[in-house]
Protein backbone atom coordinates (compact mmCIF):
# COMPACT_ATOMS: atom_id res chain seq x y z
CA UNK A 1 0.00 0.00 0.00
CA UNK A 2 1.68 3.24 -1.14
CA UNK A 3 2.20 5.74 1.63
CA UNK A 4 2.73 9.50 1.74
CA UNK A 5 4.81 10.39 4.83
CA UNK A 6 4.83 14.02 5.97
CA UNK A 7 6.92 15.77 8.63
CA UNK A 8 5.77 19.30 9.42
CA UNK A 9 8.30 21.27 11.48
CA UNK A 10 8.19 24.91 12.53
CA UNK A 11 10.13 26.03 9.43
CA UNK A 12 9.61 23.46 6.67
CA UNK A 13 7.37 20.60 5.58
CA UNK A 14 9.24 17.50 4.40
CA UNK A 15 7.40 14.74 2.50
CA UNK A 16 8.24 11.37 0.96
CA UNK A 17 6.14 8.97 -1.11
CA UNK A 18 6.92 5.29 -0.48
CA UNK A 19 5.69 2.21 -2.36
CA UNK A 20 4.95 0.47 0.97
CA UNK A 21 5.24 0.88 4.74
CA UNK A 22 8.79 -0.37 4.51
CA UNK A 23 11.16 1.60 6.77
CA UNK A 24 14.58 2.21 5.25
CA UNK A 25 13.26 1.87 1.69
CA UNK A 26 14.09 4.46 -0.97
CA UNK A 27 11.21 6.88 -1.58
CA UNK A 28 9.53 7.00 -5.00
CA UNK A 29 9.52 10.80 -4.69
CA UNK A 30 10.28 13.36 -2.00
CA UNK A 31 10.39 17.09 -1.39
CA UNK A 32 10.65 20.03 1.01
CA UNK A 33 8.67 23.28 1.19
CA UNK A 34 8.80 26.21 3.57
CA UNK A 35 5.56 26.54 5.54
CA UNK A 36 4.64 29.71 3.64
CA UNK A 37 4.52 27.62 0.44
CA UNK A 38 2.25 24.81 1.62
CA UNK A 39 -0.48 26.02 -0.75
CA UNK A 40 1.73 25.07 -3.71
CA UNK A 41 1.78 21.37 -2.85
CA UNK A 42 -1.47 20.26 -4.48
CA UNK A 43 -0.97 22.32 -7.61
CA UNK A 44 2.76 21.63 -8.08
CA UNK A 45 4.80 19.04 -6.16
CA UNK A 46 1.97 16.60 -5.49
CA UNK A 47 0.03 17.10 -8.75
CA UNK A 48 2.40 14.77 -10.63
CA UNK A 49 2.40 11.93 -8.06
CA UNK A 50 0.54 8.65 -8.44
CA UNK A 51 -2.28 8.87 -5.84
CA UNK A 52 -1.04 7.56 -2.47
CA UNK A 53 -3.20 4.89 -0.81
CA UNK A 54 -2.49 6.08 2.74
CA UNK A 55 -0.93 9.00 4.58
CA UNK A 56 0.96 9.20 7.87
CA UNK A 57 2.52 12.29 9.35
CA UNK A 58 3.75 14.24 12.33
CA UNK A 59 3.13 17.93 12.83
CA UNK A 60 4.52 20.25 15.52
CA UNK A 61 3.62 23.49 13.74
CA UNK A 62 0.14 23.95 15.25
CA UNK A 63 -3.47 23.36 14.24
CA UNK A 64 -3.67 26.07 11.59
CA UNK A 65 -0.70 24.72 9.68
CA UNK A 66 -2.01 21.17 10.07
CA UNK A 67 -5.33 22.20 8.54
CA UNK A 68 -3.55 23.90 5.65
CA UNK A 69 -1.72 20.63 4.96
CA UNK A 70 -4.98 18.68 5.15
CA UNK A 71 -6.52 21.00 2.56
CA UNK A 72 -3.70 20.08 0.19
CA UNK A 73 -4.36 16.37 0.84
CA UNK A 74 -7.88 16.89 -0.52
CA UNK A 75 -6.23 16.71 -3.94
CA UNK A 76 -6.81 12.96 -3.55
CA UNK A 77 -10.10 11.23 -2.79
CA UNK A 78 -10.23 9.00 0.20
CA UNK A 79 -6.93 9.85 1.83
CA UNK A 80 -7.77 10.44 5.48
CA UNK A 81 -5.00 12.32 7.35
CA UNK A 82 -3.35 10.17 9.98
CA UNK A 83 -1.20 12.22 12.40
CA UNK A 84 0.93 10.36 14.92
CA UNK A 85 0.28 11.36 18.53
CA UNK A 86 2.88 10.24 21.10
CA UNK A 87 1.49 7.34 23.11
CA UNK A 88 2.79 5.33 26.05
CA UNK A 89 4.23 2.78 23.68
CA UNK A 90 4.53 2.36 19.92
CA UNK A 91 6.64 0.23 17.54
CA UNK A 92 8.90 -1.03 20.36
CA UNK A 93 9.53 2.35 22.00
CA UNK A 94 8.10 3.38 25.37
CA UNK A 95 7.55 6.97 26.36
CA UNK A 96 9.00 8.22 29.65
CA UNK A 97 7.58 11.76 29.42
CA UNK A 98 5.54 12.89 32.46
CA UNK A 99 2.63 13.55 30.09
CA UNK A 100 3.39 11.28 27.11
CA UNK A 101 1.08 13.14 24.70
CA UNK A 102 2.90 16.43 25.36
CA UNK A 103 6.11 15.16 23.80
CA UNK A 104 6.68 16.67 20.34
CA UNK A 105 5.40 14.16 17.79
CA UNK A 106 8.54 14.70 15.66
CA UNK A 107 10.71 13.72 18.63
CA UNK A 108 8.60 10.62 19.25
CA UNK A 109 8.74 9.56 15.61
CA UNK A 110 12.51 10.18 15.44
CA UNK A 111 13.00 8.00 18.54
CA UNK A 112 10.96 5.24 16.88
CA UNK A 113 13.07 5.62 13.72
CA UNK A 114 16.28 5.38 15.75
CA UNK A 115 15.03 2.30 17.59
CA UNK A 116 14.04 0.67 14.30
CA UNK A 117 17.55 1.32 12.95
CA UNK A 118 19.15 -0.13 16.10
CA UNK A 119 17.15 -3.33 15.77
CA UNK A 120 17.90 -3.54 12.07
CA UNK A 121 21.63 -3.20 12.74
CA UNK A 122 21.56 -5.59 15.71
CA UNK A 123 23.14 -2.77 17.74
CA UNK A 124 22.54 -3.05 21.49
CA UNK A 125 23.84 0.41 22.43
CA UNK A 126 21.67 3.20 23.82
CA UNK A 127 21.02 6.01 21.34
CA UNK A 128 21.17 9.78 21.57
CA UNK A 129 18.74 11.19 19.01
CA UNK A 130 19.69 14.74 18.01
CA UNK A 131 17.44 16.85 15.78
CA UNK A 132 18.78 20.18 14.61
CA UNK A 133 15.89 22.12 13.10
CA UNK A 134 14.14 25.33 14.18
CA UNK A 135 14.75 24.09 17.71
CA UNK A 136 17.31 21.50 18.77
CA UNK A 137 16.29 18.38 20.68
CA UNK A 138 18.63 15.85 22.31
CA UNK A 139 16.71 12.73 23.32
CA UNK A 140 17.91 9.65 25.20
CA UNK A 141 16.83 6.12 24.28
CA UNK A 142 18.07 3.26 26.46
CA UNK A 143 18.98 -0.26 25.34
CA UNK A 144 15.42 -1.50 25.93
CA UNK A 145 13.82 1.13 23.71
CA UNK A 146 12.78 3.35 26.61
CA UNK A 147 12.76 7.10 25.99
CA UNK A 148 14.33 8.43 29.21
CA UNK A 149 13.95 12.15 28.53
CA UNK A 150 15.65 14.87 26.53
CA UNK A 151 16.66 18.49 26.08
CA UNK A 152 15.09 21.29 24.05
CA UNK A 153 17.33 24.19 22.99
CA UNK A 154 16.93 27.10 20.60
CA UNK A 155 18.28 26.38 17.12
CA UNK A 156 20.94 28.53 15.41
CA UNK A 157 18.43 30.96 13.90
CA UNK A 158 16.46 31.51 17.11
CA UNK A 159 19.63 32.05 19.17
CA UNK A 160 20.87 34.70 16.75
CA UNK A 161 17.50 36.45 16.49
CA UNK A 162 17.16 36.49 20.29
CA UNK A 163 20.57 38.14 20.65
CA UNK A 164 19.87 40.59 17.83
CA UNK A 165 16.56 41.69 19.29
CA UNK A 166 17.79 41.83 22.90
CA UNK A 167 20.87 43.96 22.32
CA UNK A 168 21.99 47.08 20.44
CA UNK A 169 25.36 45.81 19.20
CA UNK A 170 24.84 42.29 17.90
CA UNK A 171 23.46 42.81 14.41
CA UNK A 172 26.25 41.33 12.30
CA UNK A 173 26.71 38.91 9.40
CA UNK A 174 27.15 35.17 9.95
CA UNK A 175 30.68 34.27 11.01
CA UNK A 176 32.89 31.21 11.27
CA UNK A 177 33.06 28.59 13.99
CA UNK A 178 36.48 28.98 15.60
CA UNK A 179 37.87 28.00 19.03
CA UNK A 180 38.86 31.57 19.99
CA UNK A 181 36.59 34.08 18.20
CA UNK A 182 38.11 37.54 17.82
CA UNK A 183 35.19 39.37 16.18
CA UNK A 184 31.46 39.69 16.87
CA UNK A 185 30.34 37.57 13.90
CA UNK A 186 32.59 34.66 14.81
CA UNK A 187 31.76 35.04 18.52
CA UNK A 188 28.02 34.68 17.80
CA UNK A 189 28.29 31.85 15.31
CA UNK A 190 30.76 29.93 17.48
CA UNK A 191 28.74 30.60 20.63
CA UNK A 192 25.60 29.10 19.12
CA UNK A 193 27.34 26.10 17.63
CA UNK A 194 29.29 25.26 20.79
CA UNK A 195 26.19 25.74 22.96
CA UNK A 196 24.47 23.02 20.95
CA UNK A 197 27.61 20.84 20.82
CA UNK A 198 28.04 21.22 24.57
CA UNK A 199 24.46 20.13 25.25
CA UNK A 200 24.89 17.07 23.05
CA UNK A 201 28.17 16.12 24.73
CA UNK A 202 26.66 16.59 28.19
CA UNK A 203 23.68 14.40 27.34
CA UNK A 204 26.08 11.83 25.89
CA UNK A 205 27.71 11.64 29.33
CA UNK A 206 24.35 11.37 31.09
CA UNK A 207 23.26 8.49 28.90
CA UNK A 208 26.60 6.67 29.08
CA UNK A 209 26.46 6.91 32.89
CA UNK A 210 22.84 5.70 32.99
CA UNK A 211 23.36 2.71 30.70
CA UNK A 212 27.03 1.89 31.38
CA UNK A 213 27.65 1.96 27.62
CA UNK A 214 28.64 4.79 25.29
CA UNK A 215 25.60 5.68 23.18
CA UNK A 216 25.39 5.78 19.43
CA UNK A 217 24.63 9.37 18.33
CA UNK A 218 22.28 9.86 15.39
CA UNK A 219 21.75 13.39 14.18
CA UNK A 220 19.07 14.63 11.80
CA UNK A 221 17.27 17.84 10.79
CA UNK A 222 17.87 20.61 8.27
CA UNK A 223 20.83 22.10 10.14
CA UNK A 224 22.45 18.79 11.21
CA UNK A 225 25.22 19.24 8.65
CA UNK A 226 26.19 22.54 10.31
CA UNK A 227 26.74 20.81 13.66
CA UNK A 228 28.44 17.64 12.43
CA UNK A 229 31.97 19.08 11.98
CA UNK A 230 31.96 20.53 15.51
CA UNK A 231 30.89 17.54 17.60
CA UNK A 232 33.63 15.83 19.59
CA UNK A 233 31.64 12.59 20.06
CA UNK A 234 31.33 10.04 17.23
CA UNK A 235 28.03 10.49 15.41
CA UNK A 236 26.13 9.76 12.21
CA UNK A 237 24.04 12.11 10.09
CA UNK A 238 20.81 10.32 9.19
CA UNK A 239 18.69 12.36 6.81
CA UNK A 240 15.56 10.21 6.76
CA UNK A 241 15.25 9.47 10.48
CA UNK A 242 11.72 10.84 10.78
CA UNK A 243 10.62 8.98 7.66
CA UNK A 244 12.09 5.73 9.05
CA UNK A 245 10.02 6.41 12.16
CA UNK A 246 6.80 7.23 10.32
CA UNK A 247 7.13 4.08 8.19
CA UNK A 248 7.97 1.98 11.26
CA UNK A 249 4.78 3.23 12.95
CA UNK A 250 2.71 2.46 9.84
CA UNK A 251 4.28 -0.99 9.55
CA UNK A 252 3.75 -1.84 13.24
CA UNK A 253 0.11 -0.74 13.10
CA UNK A 254 -0.43 -2.77 9.91
CA UNK A 255 1.08 -5.86 11.60
CA UNK A 256 -1.10 -5.36 14.68
CA UNK A 257 -4.19 -5.08 12.47
CA UNK A 258 -3.34 -8.31 10.61
CA UNK A 259 -2.59 -10.13 13.89
CA UNK A 260 -5.91 -9.02 15.34
CA UNK A 261 -7.61 -10.52 12.26
N1 LIG B 1 18.97 25.48 2.69
C1 LIG B 1 18.30 25.58 3.83
N2 LIG B 1 17.02 25.94 3.82
C2 LIG B 1 16.35 26.02 4.95
N3 LIG B 1 16.82 25.81 6.16
C3 LIG B 1 18.10 25.47 6.24
C4 LIG B 1 18.89 25.32 5.10
N4 LIG B 1 20.08 24.95 5.51
C5 LIG B 1 20.03 24.88 6.82
N5 LIG B 1 18.86 25.19 7.30
C6 LIG B 1 18.51 25.20 8.70
O1 LIG B 1 17.59 24.16 8.92
C7 LIG B 1 16.50 24.59 9.72
C8 LIG B 1 15.27 23.95 9.21
O2 LIG B 1 15.45 22.56 9.38
P1 LIG B 1 14.20 21.61 9.49
O3 LIG B 1 14.71 20.29 9.97
O4 LIG B 1 13.41 21.62 8.24
O5 LIG B 1 13.39 22.37 10.66
P2 LIG B 1 11.93 22.16 11.17
O6 LIG B 1 11.73 20.67 11.25
O7 LIG B 1 11.94 22.81 12.50
O8 LIG B 1 11.01 22.81 10.19
C9 LIG B 1 16.45 26.11 9.56
O9 LIG B 1 16.04 26.68 10.78
C10 LIG B 1 17.90 26.46 9.24
O10 LIG B 1 18.60 26.75 10.43
C1 LIG C 1 10.69 20.96 20.42
C2 LIG C 1 9.94 21.26 19.14
C3 LIG C 1 9.53 22.73 19.12
C4 LIG C 1 10.89 20.99 17.95
O1 LIG C 1 10.32 21.52 16.77
P1 LIG C 1 11.11 21.68 15.40
O2 LIG C 1 12.46 22.25 15.67
O3 LIG C 1 11.22 20.29 14.82
O4 LIG C 1 10.27 22.55 14.53
C5 LIG C 1 8.70 20.32 19.00
O5 LIG C 1 9.09 18.99 19.12
C6 LIG C 1 7.62 20.63 20.01
O6 LIG C 1 6.83 21.53 19.85
N1 LIG C 1 7.54 19.82 21.13
C7 LIG C 1 6.52 19.90 22.12
C8 LIG C 1 7.07 20.05 23.49
C9 LIG C 1 7.93 18.93 23.95
O7 LIG C 1 8.44 18.12 23.15
O8 LIG C 1 8.12 18.81 25.19
K1 LIG D 1 11.57 18.61 12.91
mmCIF file of N, CA and C and ligand atoms in Angstrom, residues 7-10 12 14 60 106 131 133-134 221 242, ligand 3:
data_model
loop_
_atom_site.group_PDB
_atom_site.id
_atom_site.type_symbol
_atom_site.label_atom_id
_atom_site.label_comp_id
_atom_site.label_asym_id
_atom_site.label_seq_id
_atom_site.Cartn_x
_atom_site.Cartn_y
_atom_site.Cartn_z
ATOM 1 N N UNK A 7 6.357 15.254 7.380
ATOM 2 C CA UNK A 7 6.925 15.769 8.631
ATOM 3 C C UNK A 7 6.831 17.291 8.592
ATOM 4 N N UNK A 8 5.962 17.849 9.428
ATOM 5 C CA UNK A 8 5.765 19.298 9.422
ATOM 6 C C UNK A 8 6.463 19.902 10.638
ATOM 7 N N UNK A 9 7.583 20.583 10.409
ATOM 8 C CA UNK A 9 8.301 21.267 11.481
ATOM 9 C C UNK A 9 7.875 22.723 11.553
ATOM 10 N N UNK A 10 8.554 23.497 12.375
ATOM 11 C CA UNK A 10 8.190 24.910 12.533
ATOM 12 C C UNK A 10 8.719 25.798 11.406
ATOM 13 N N UNK A 12 9.806 24.095 7.982
ATOM 14 C CA UNK A 12 9.605 23.464 6.674
ATOM 15 C C UNK A 12 8.770 22.198 6.785
ATOM 16 N N UNK A 14 8.503 18.482 5.176
ATOM 17 C CA UNK A 14 9.241 17.497 4.405
ATOM 18 C C UNK A 14 8.286 16.358 4.077
ATOM 19 N N UNK A 60 4.317 19.486 14.280
ATOM 20 C CA UNK A 60 4.519 20.247 15.521
ATOM 21 C C UNK A 60 4.295 21.736 15.284
ATOM 22 N N UNK A 106 7.337 14.943 16.479
ATOM 23 C CA UNK A 106 8.541 14.702 15.661
ATOM 24 C C UNK A 106 9.625 14.014 16.488
ATOM 25 N N UNK A 131 18.110 16.248 16.933
ATOM 26 C CA UNK A 131 17.442 16.846 15.782
ATOM 27 C C UNK A 131 17.737 18.340 15.777
ATOM 28 N N UNK A 133 16.809 21.435 14.006
ATOM 29 C CA UNK A 133 15.887 22.117 13.103
ATOM 30 C C UNK A 133 15.689 23.545 13.578
ATOM 31 N N UNK A 134 14.441 24.006 13.634
ATOM 32 C CA UNK A 134 14.140 25.325 14.182
ATOM 33 C C UNK A 134 14.605 25.368 15.632
ATOM 34 N N UNK A 221 17.801 16.471 10.830
ATOM 35 C CA UNK A 221 17.270 17.837 10.787
ATOM 36 C C UNK A 221 18.034 18.694 9.792
ATOM 37 N N UNK A 242 13.148 10.685 10.512
ATOM 38 C CA UNK A 242 11.716 10.843 10.777
ATOM 39 C C UNK A 242 10.903 9.949 9.832
HETATM 40 K K1 LIG B 3 11.565 18.610 12.906
#
